[in-house]
């Protein structure tokens, strides 16, 4: 009997031990699963906090001036509130001088100093992209996401105003702009940003300042009333505008060599084939004729040095001439009474110049200032890659000026008729009694003396973005890249 009782007791003890072990194992499993579930919840929460940091930072970037991010690294950090409106309160720190060029490494190295905040997001620009690294902190769990994007755009009108200047518009004397004026600037700093109007100057339509500005703080007037100088409304732009430098050919065409051409010994010279010329010289009031061929044909000429001193360049046929110029040896690119693609005709006793400006396009890649002076006449599209441009004297330019340089000056008694000036990086000076009948895009605009800019309502159709060389910026497709 005692032996049986001992066996039963032993079996009971073994069963108890087995049950205890199983219970402990089960408890460990349950506790582990609970911890895993808690960790997963914290990881998920940290991930969404990091994503929220990116969205909050993008909202901030969309509100600030585009220049505020140039060559800078900013950090936004803070906590999301538990309010019903899901609001947030964030601080902003400029770490440009503290962090190294390896922004990801600097971000991770400084994470401990931001550990008490739910969201930490670094922002910087790189080429066309805006970059974000965002870390979300939930308890002892952190997650980091990386994001870069190009924001979508429906396209910015190019020539829908008489004058658009990124930074600054100034009118002195009795200068007038007959049409709308726009700037991106939101405050006034003399000669730097804003709109400055002297007593007798006028903007005949609306004056639109940067997004988010208080309009009256962006404009300085000599008169007592806004209406004395601005006949339309003083308001803000619907959105900030960014105009990029127009595309210039990477390389000039490689064409059969033709030597040099000069009007020294002939009253007329004819070019009827594509070709590369070392020099082309027009002087002695003689004529160079260029046969462009039938409609749809493009005649291409590459020349190392031009000298258009006196005479006429006449386009024959119905095609287009593309002239690629590396430099010019004369004092000015066009001077004297030179006429380029302008046929002089008399109409009721008045001299008119006939020619289709879209049939001539000159690409100039030199660094020497591109000057048109004297009584020269030209109808066409003049595209300077990097040089400054000067149009002076009593000459007339009909067409489009595209400049990648820092300065454009039109002065004297010259006339720019049905013209668009696209110079987004340039400071433009219109002086004397010069007139522009068209539209202007520049960085800064100065109208001095008795100048006029008279908006031509059809200018956008005459010179669409494709003609300017900025077709890629008309509509920008959103690009978003996520990572960890």
Coordinates of C-alpha atoms in Angstrom, one line a residue:
X1 CA 0.0 0.0 0.0
X2 CA 2.7 2.4 1.0
X3 CA 4.5 1.5 -2.2
X4 CA 1.5 2.4 -4.3
X5 CA 1.1 5.7 -2.5
X6 CA 4.7 6.5 -3.2
X7 CA 4.2 5.8 -6.9
X8 CA 1.1 7.9 -7.1
X9 CA 2.8 10.8 -5.3
X10 CA 5.8 10.6 -7.6
X11 CA 3.5 10.6 -10.6
X12 CA 1.7 13.6 -9.2
X13 CA 4.9 15.5 -8.6
X14 CA 6.1 14.8 -12.1
X15 CA 2.8 16.0 -13.5
X16 CA 2.9 19.1 -11.4
X17 CA 6.5 19.7 -12.6
X18 CA 5.5 19.2 -16.2
X19 CA 2.4 21.5 -15.8
X20 CA 4.6 24.1 -14.2
X21 CA 7.1 23.9 -17.0
X22 CA 4.4 24.1 -19.6
X23 CA 2.8 27.0 -17.7
X24 CA 6.0 28.9 -17.5
X25 CA 6.7 28.3 -21.2
X26 CA 3.2 29.3 -22.1
X27 CA 3.6 32.4 -19.9
X28 CA 6.9 33.2 -21.6
X29 CA 5.3 32.8 -25.0
X30 CA 2.3 35.0 -24.0
X31 CA 4.6 37.7 -22.5
X32 CA 6.8 37.5 -25.6
X33 CA 3.9 37.9 -27.9
X34 CA 2.6 40.8 -25.8
X35 CA 6.0 42.5 -26.0
X36 CA 6.1 41.8 -29.7
X37 CA 2.7 43.3 -30.1
X38 CA 3.7 46.3 -28.0
X39 CA 6.9 46.7 -30.0
X40 CA 5.0 46.4 -33.3
X41 CA 2.5 49.0 -32.1
X42 CA 5.4 51.3 -31.1
X43 CA 7.2 50.7 -34.4
X44 CA 4.0 51.4 -36.3
X45 CA 3.4 54.5 -34.3
X46 CA 7.0 55.7 -34.8
X47 CA 6.7 55.1 -38.5
X48 CA 3.6 57.2 -38.9
X49 CA 5.1 59.9 -36.7
X50 CA 8.1 59.9 -39.1
X51 CA 5.7 60.1 -42.1
X52 CA 3.8 62.9 -40.4
X53 CA 7.0 64.8 -40.0
X54 CA 7.6 64.7 -43.7
X55 CA 4.1 66.0 -44.5
X56 CA 4.4 68.8 -41.9
X57 CA 7.8 69.8 -43.3
X58 CA 6.4 69.8 -46.9
X59 CA 3.6 72.1 -45.7
X60 CA 6.2 74.4 -44.2
X61 CA 8.4 74.4 -47.3
X62 CA 5.4 75.3 -49.5
X63 CA 4.8 78.4 -47.3
X64 CA 8.3 79.9 -47.3
X65 CA 10.2 81.8 -50.0
X66 CA 12.2 79.5 -52.3
X67 CA 15.4 81.3 -51.4
X68 CA 15.1 80.4 -47.7
X69 CA 16.2 76.8 -48.5
X70 CA 19.1 77.7 -50.9
X71 CA 22.3 76.2 -49.5
X72 CA 20.7 75.5 -46.1
X73 CA 19.9 72.6 -43.9
X74 CA 16.9 73.1 -41.6
X75 CA 15.6 70.8 -38.8
X76 CA 11.9 70.8 -37.7
X77 CA 11.2 69.2 -34.4
X78 CA 8.3 69.0 -32.0
X79 CA 5.3 67.0 -30.7
X80 CA 1.9 66.2 -32.1
X81 CA -0.9 67.4 -29.8
X82 CA -3.8 65.2 -28.6
X83 CA -6.3 68.0 -29.5
X84 CA -9.3 67.2 -31.5
X85 CA -8.0 69.3 -34.4
X86 CA -4.7 67.2 -34.4
X87 CA -2.6 70.4 -34.3
X88 CA 1.1 70.5 -33.8
X89 CA 3.8 72.9 -32.5
X90 CA 7.2 72.7 -34.0
X91 CA 10.5 74.5 -33.7
X92 CA 12.9 75.2 -36.6
X93 CA 16.7 75.1 -36.3
X94 CA 19.3 76.0 -39.0
X95 CA 22.1 73.5 -38.8
X96 CA 23.9 74.4 -42.0
X97 CA 27.1 75.4 -40.3
X98 CA 27.0 72.5 -37.8
X99 CA 26.3 69.4 -39.9
X100 CA 28.7 67.9 -42.4
X101 CA 28.0 67.3 -46.1
X102 CA 26.9 63.7 -45.2
X103 CA 23.5 64.8 -44.0
X104 CA 22.2 61.3 -43.2
X105 CA 25.2 60.6 -40.9
X106 CA 24.9 64.0 -39.2
X107 CA 21.1 63.4 -38.7
X108 CA 21.8 60.0 -37.0
X109 CA 24.6 61.4 -34.9
X110 CA 22.5 64.2 -33.5
X111 CA 19.4 62.0 -32.9
X112 CA 20.0 61.7 -29.1
X113 CA 19.7 65.5 -28.7
X114 CA 16.2 65.3 -30.2
X115 CA 15.1 62.1 -28.4
X116 CA 12.5 63.8 -26.3
X117 CA 10.5 64.9 -29.3
X118 CA 8.1 62.8 -31.2
X119 CA 9.1 64.1 -34.7
X120 CA 12.4 65.3 -36.0
X121 CA 12.8 66.2 -39.7
X122 CA 15.7 67.5 -41.7
X123 CA 15.1 69.5 -44.9
X124 CA 17.5 70.6 -47.7
X125 CA 17.6 71.1 -51.5
X126 CA 19.7 69.2 -53.9
X127 CA 19.4 70.1 -57.6
X128 CA 15.7 70.0 -58.5
X129 CA 14.7 67.8 -55.5
X130 CA 13.7 68.8 -52.0
X131 CA 15.0 66.2 -49.5
X132 CA 13.6 65.1 -46.2
X133 CA 14.9 62.7 -43.5
X134 CA 12.3 62.3 -40.7
X135 CA 12.5 60.3 -37.5
X136 CA 9.5 59.3 -35.3
X137 CA 10.0 58.5 -31.7
X138 CA 7.4 56.4 -29.8
X139 CA 8.5 55.3 -26.3
X140 CA 11.8 53.6 -26.8
X141 CA 11.2 52.9 -30.4
X142 CA 12.4 55.0 -33.3
X143 CA 11.8 54.8 -37.1
X144 CA 13.4 56.9 -39.8
X145 CA 12.1 57.5 -43.3
X146 CA 13.8 59.3 -46.2
X147 CA 11.8 61.2 -48.9
X148 CA 12.7 63.4 -51.9
X149 CA 10.3 65.1 -54.3
X150 CA 9.7 67.5 -57.1
X151 CA 6.3 69.2 -56.5
X152 CA 3.8 69.1 -59.3
X153 CA 3.0 72.2 -61.2
X154 CA 0.3 72.9 -63.8
X155 CA 2.6 75.3 -65.5
X156 CA 3.4 78.9 -65.0
X157 CA 2.4 81.4 -67.7
X158 CA 5.5 83.1 -69.2
X159 CA 4.3 86.3 -70.8
X160 CA 0.9 87.0 -69.1
X161 CA 2.2 90.3 -67.6
X162 CA 3.9 93.4 -68.9
X163 CA 6.7 92.9 -66.4
X164 CA 7.5 90.1 -64.1
X165 CA 10.6 90.4 -61.9
X166 CA 11.6 87.9 -59.3
X167 CA 13.0 90.4 -56.9
X168 CA 12.5 94.1 -57.7
X169 CA 10.7 96.7 -59.9
X170 CA 11.7 100.4 -59.9
X171 CA 10.3 103.2 -62.0
X172 CA 11.8 106.7 -62.0
X173 CA 11.2 109.9 -64.0
X174 CA 7.9 109.6 -65.9
X175 CA 8.2 106.0 -66.8
X176 CA 5.1 103.9 -67.3
X177 CA 4.3 100.2 -67.4
X178 CA 1.0 99.7 -69.4
X179 CA -0.1 96.4 -68.1
X180 CA 0.2 94.1 -65.0
X181 CA 3.4 93.9 -62.9
X182 CA 4.4 91.0 -60.7
X183 CA 7.2 90.1 -58.2
X184 CA 7.9 87.2 -55.9
X185 CA 9.3 89.4 -53.2
X186 CA 7.2 89.8 -50.0
X187 CA 9.0 92.8 -48.3
X188 CA 10.7 95.9 -49.5
X189 CA 14.5 96.5 -49.4
X190 CA 15.8 99.4 -51.5
X191 CA 17.3 98.2 -54.7
X192 CA 17.0 94.6 -53.6
X193 CA 13.3 93.5 -53.4
X194 CA 9.8 95.0 -53.7
X195 CA 8.3 97.7 -55.9
X196 CA 9.5 101.4 -55.8
X197 CA 7.6 104.0 -57.8
X198 CA 8.6 107.7 -58.1
X199 CA 6.1 110.5 -58.2
X200 CA 5.2 110.7 -61.9
X201 CA 5.5 107.0 -62.7
X202 CA 2.6 104.6 -63.3
X203 CA 1.5 101.0 -63.5
X204 CA -1.7 101.1 -65.5
X205 CA -3.1 97.7 -64.3
X206 CA -2.5 95.4 -61.3
X207 CA 0.6 95.2 -59.1
X208 CA 1.0 91.7 -57.6
X209 CA 3.6 91.0 -54.9
X210 CA 4.8 87.7 -53.4
X211 CA 2.6 85.0 -51.8
X212 CA 1.8 85.6 -48.1
X213 CA 2.9 89.3 -48.2
X214 CA 1.1 92.3 -46.8
X215 CA 1.0 94.2 -50.1
X216 CA 1.6 97.7 -48.7
X217 CA 4.8 96.5 -47.0
X218 CA 6.2 95.4 -50.4
X219 CA 5.7 98.7 -52.1
X220 CA 7.2 102.2 -51.6
X221 CA 5.5 105.1 -53.3
X222 CA 6.5 108.8 -53.6
X223 CA 2.9 109.8 -53.8
X224 CA 0.4 109.9 -51.0
X225 CA -2.0 107.4 -52.5
X226 CA -1.6 104.0 -54.1
X227 CA -4.1 105.0 -56.8
X228 CA -1.8 107.8 -57.9
X229 CA 0.8 105.3 -59.1
X230 CA -1.1 101.9 -59.4
X231 CA -4.3 102.2 -61.4
X232 CA -5.4 98.6 -60.8
X233 CA -5.3 96.6 -57.6
X234 CA -2.4 96.1 -55.2
X235 CA -2.6 92.4 -54.3
X236 CA -0.6 89.1 -54.0
X237 CA 0.2 86.5 -56.6
X238 CA -1.8 83.3 -56.6
X239 CA 1.4 81.3 -56.4
X240 CA 5.1 81.8 -56.4
X241 CA 6.7 81.8 -59.9
X242 CA 10.0 80.2 -60.8
X243 CA 11.5 80.8 -64.3
X244 CA 14.5 78.8 -65.3
X245 CA 17.3 79.7 -67.7
X246 CA 16.4 78.8 -71.2
X247 CA 18.1 75.8 -72.8
X248 CA 21.1 76.6 -75.0
X249 CA 22.6 74.1 -77.5
X250 CA 25.2 71.9 -75.8
X251 CA 27.2 71.8 -79.0
X252 CA 27.1 73.7 -82.3
X253 CA 26.4 71.6 -85.4
X254 CA 29.4 70.1 -87.2
X255 CA 29.1 71.4 -90.8
X256 CA 31.2 71.3 -93.9
X257 CA 33.9 74.1 -93.9
X258 CA 33.3 77.0 -96.2
X259 CA 36.3 79.2 -95.4
X260 CA 35.5 82.9 -94.9
X261 CA 32.9 85.2 -96.5
X262 CA 33.3 89.0 -97.0
X263 CA 31.7 91.7 -99.1
X264 CA 35.0 93.3 -99.9
X265 CA 34.8 92.7 -103.6
X266 CA 31.2 91.9 -104.3
X267 CA 28.0 94.0 -103.9
X268 CA 26.1 90.8 -103.2
X269 CA 27.1 87.4 -101.7
X270 CA 24.8 84.3 -101.7
X271 CA 24.7 81.5 -99.1
X272 CA 22.6 78.6 -100.3
X273 CA 24.0 75.7 -98.2
X274 CA 24.6 74.8 -94.6
X275 CA 28.2 75.4 -93.7
X276 CA 30.9 76.4 -91.2
X277 CA 32.6 79.8 -91.7
X278 CA 35.7 81.1 -90.0
X279 CA 34.5 84.7 -90.6
X280 CA 31.5 86.5 -92.1
X281 CA 32.1 90.2 -92.7
X282 CA 29.4 92.6 -94.0
X283 CA 30.4 96.2 -94.8
X284 CA 30.4 98.9 -97.4
X285 CA 26.6 98.9 -97.4
X286 CA 26.5 95.7 -99.4
X287 CA 24.2 92.7 -99.2
X288 CA 24.5 89.1 -98.0
X289 CA 21.6 86.9 -99.2
X290 CA 20.9 83.6 -97.4
X291 CA 18.6 81.1 -99.2
X292 CA 16.6 79.3 -96.5
X293 CA 14.8 76.9 -98.8
X294 CA 11.2 75.9 -98.8
X295 CA 8.8 76.0 -95.8
X296 CA 9.9 73.6 -93.1
X297 CA 13.6 73.7 -94.1
X298 CA 16.2 75.0 -91.6
X299 CA 19.4 76.6 -93.0
X300 CA 22.2 76.2 -90.5
X301 CA 25.3 78.4 -90.4
X302 CA 28.1 78.1 -87.8
X303 CA 30.6 81.0 -87.7
X304 CA 33.6 81.7 -85.5
X305 CA 33.6 85.5 -85.9
X306 CA 31.1 87.9 -87.4
X307 CA 31.5 91.6 -88.4
X308 CA 28.2 93.2 -89.3
X309 CA 29.3 96.8 -89.8
X310 CA 27.1 98.2 -92.6
X311 CA 24.7 96.6 -95.1
X312 CA 21.9 94.1 -95.3
X313 CA 21.3 90.4 -94.6
X314 CA 18.3 89.2 -96.5
X315 CA 16.6 85.9 -96.1
X316 CA 15.4 84.3 -99.3
X317 CA 12.9 81.4 -99.6
X318 CA 10.4 80.5 -96.9
X319 CA 12.6 78.4 -94.5
X320 CA 14.3 79.3 -91.2
X321 CA 17.9 80.4 -90.6
X322 CA 19.7 79.2 -87.5
X323 CA 23.0 81.1 -87.1
X324 CA 25.5 79.8 -84.4
X325 CA 28.0 82.6 -83.5
X326 CA 31.0 82.0 -81.3
X327 CA 32.3 85.6 -81.3
X328 CA 32.3 88.9 -83.2
X329 CA 35.3 91.0 -84.2
X330 CA 33.5 94.3 -84.8
X331 CA 33.0 96.8 -81.9
X332 CA 29.3 95.8 -81.8
X333 CA 27.5 92.8 -83.0
X334 CA 25.2 95.0 -85.2
X335 CA 26.1 98.6 -85.9
X336 CA 25.7 101.4 -88.4
X337 CA 22.6 101.1 -90.6
X338 CA 22.8 97.3 -90.7
X339 CA 19.6 95.5 -91.5
X340 CA 19.2 91.8 -90.6
X341 CA 16.0 90.1 -91.9
X342 CA 14.4 93.6 -92.3
X343 CA 13.1 94.7 -95.6
X344 CA 12.5 98.5 -95.8
X345 CA 9.2 99.5 -97.4
X346 CA 7.4 102.8 -97.7
X347 CA 3.7 102.9 -96.6
X348 CA 1.9 106.2 -97.1
X349 CA 5.2 108.1 -96.7
X350 CA 6.2 106.1 -93.6
X351 CA 9.1 103.7 -93.5
X352 CA 8.3 100.2 -92.3
X353 CA 10.4 97.1 -91.9
X354 CA 9.0 93.8 -93.1
X355 CA 10.2 90.4 -92.0
X356 CA 9.1 87.4 -90.0
X357 CA 11.0 87.3 -86.7
X358 CA 10.4 83.5 -86.3
X359 CA 12.4 82.8 -89.4
X360 CA 15.7 84.0 -87.8
X361 CA 17.3 82.5 -84.7
X362 CA 20.9 83.6 -83.6
X363 CA 22.7 81.6 -80.9
X364 CA 25.6 83.5 -79.4
X365 CA 27.9 81.6 -77.0
X366 CA 30.6 84.2 -76.4
X367 CA 31.3 86.1 -73.2
X368 CA 31.8 89.5 -74.9
X369 CA 28.9 91.9 -74.3
X370 CA 26.4 91.5 -77.2
X371 CA 25.8 95.1 -78.4
X372 CA 23.4 96.4 -81.0
X373 CA 23.9 100.1 -81.7
X374 CA 23.6 102.9 -84.2
X375 CA 20.6 102.7 -86.5
X376 CA 20.6 98.9 -86.9
X377 CA 17.4 97.0 -87.5
X378 CA 16.9 93.3 -86.8
X379 CA 13.9 90.9 -86.8
X380 CA 14.4 87.6 -85.1
X381 CA 15.2 85.6 -82.0
X382 CA 18.5 86.5 -80.3
X383 CA 19.7 84.0 -77.7
X384 CA 22.8 84.8 -75.6
X385 CA 24.1 81.9 -73.5
X386 CA 26.0 83.9 -70.9
X387 CA 26.9 87.4 -72.1
X388 CA 25.3 90.6 -71.1
X389 CA 23.2 92.4 -73.8
X390 CA 23.1 96.1 -74.7
X391 CA 20.7 97.6 -77.2
X392 CA 21.2 101.3 -77.7
X393 CA 21.2 104.3 -80.1
X394 CA 18.1 104.7 -82.3
X395 CA 18.0 101.1 -83.5
X396 CA 15.0 98.9 -83.5
X397 CA 14.7 95.2 -82.5
X398 CA 11.6 93.2 -83.5
X399 CA 11.3 89.8 -81.9
X400 CA 12.6 87.9 -78.9
X401 CA 15.6 88.4 -76.7
X402 CA 16.6 85.4 -74.6
X403 CA 19.5 86.0 -72.2
X404 CA 21.4 83.8 -69.7
X405 CA 23.5 86.7 -68.7
X406 CA 23.4 89.0 -65.6
X407 CA 22.5 92.3 -67.3
X408 CA 20.3 93.5 -70.2
X409 CA 20.2 97.2 -71.1
X410 CA 18.0 99.0 -73.6
X411 CA 18.7 102.7 -73.8
X412 CA 18.6 105.8 -76.0
X413 CA 15.7 106.2 -78.4
X414 CA 15.5 102.6 -79.5
X415 CA 12.3 100.7 -80.0
X416 CA 11.6 97.1 -79.2
X417 CA 8.4 96.2 -81.0
X418 CA 6.3 93.1 -80.5
X419 CA 9.2 91.9 -78.3
X420 CA 9.6 89.5 -75.4
X421 CA 12.6 89.7 -73.2
X422 CA 13.2 86.4 -71.3
X423 CA 16.1 87.0 -68.9
X424 CA 15.3 85.3 -65.6
X425 CA 18.8 85.8 -64.1
X426 CA 19.4 89.3 -65.3
X427 CA 18.9 92.8 -64.0
X428 CA 17.2 94.8 -66.8
X429 CA 17.7 98.5 -67.4
X430 CA 15.3 100.4 -69.7
X431 CA 16.5 104.0 -70.0
X432 CA 16.2 107.2 -71.9
X433 CA 13.0 107.3 -74.1
X434 CA 13.1 103.6 -75.0
X435 CA 10.0 101.6 -75.5
X436 CA 9.1 98.0 -75.4
X437 CA 5.8 96.8 -76.9
X438 CA 5.5 93.3 -75.5
X439 CA 6.5 91.6 -72.2
X440 CA 9.5 91.1 -69.9
X441 CA 10.6 88.4 -67.5
X442 CA 13.8 89.2 -65.4
X443 CA 15.3 89.2 -61.9
X444 CA 15.2 93.0 -61.4
X445 CA 13.7 95.7 -63.5
X446 CA 14.6 99.4 -63.6
X447 CA 12.6 101.8 -65.8
X448 CA 14.4 105.2 -65.9
X449 CA 13.6 108.4 -67.6
X450 CA 10.6 108.5 -70.0
X451 CA 10.5 104.8 -70.9
X452 CA 7.4 102.7 -71.7
X453 CA 6.6 99.0 -71.4
X454 CA 3.3 98.5 -73.3
X455 CA 1.9 94.9 -72.9
X456 CA 1.1 93.1 -76.1
X457 CA -1.8 90.7 -75.3
X458 CA -0.8 88.2 -78.0
X459 CA 2.8 87.9 -77.0
X460 CA 2.3 84.4 -75.4
X461 CA 1.0 83.1 -78.7
X462 CA 3.8 84.7 -80.8
X463 CA 6.5 83.4 -78.5
X464 CA 5.4 80.2 -76.8
X465 CA 7.6 78.4 -74.3
X466 CA 8.9 76.0 -77.0
X467 CA 10.3 79.0 -78.9
X468 CA 12.0 80.4 -75.8
X469 CA 13.6 77.0 -74.9
X470 CA 11.8 76.3 -71.6
X471 CA 9.3 73.7 -72.7
X472 CA 10.4 71.3 -70.0
X473 CA 9.2 73.8 -67.3
X474 CA 5.7 74.4 -68.6
X475 CA 4.3 71.4 -66.8
X476 CA 6.2 69.6 -64.1
X477 CA 5.1 66.1 -63.1
X478 CA 5.2 65.3 -59.4
X479 CA 8.1 62.9 -58.5
X480 CA 8.1 61.3 -55.1
X481 CA 10.7 58.8 -53.8
X482 CA 10.3 57.1 -50.4
X483 CA 13.0 55.1 -48.5
X484 CA 14.3 54.3 -45.0

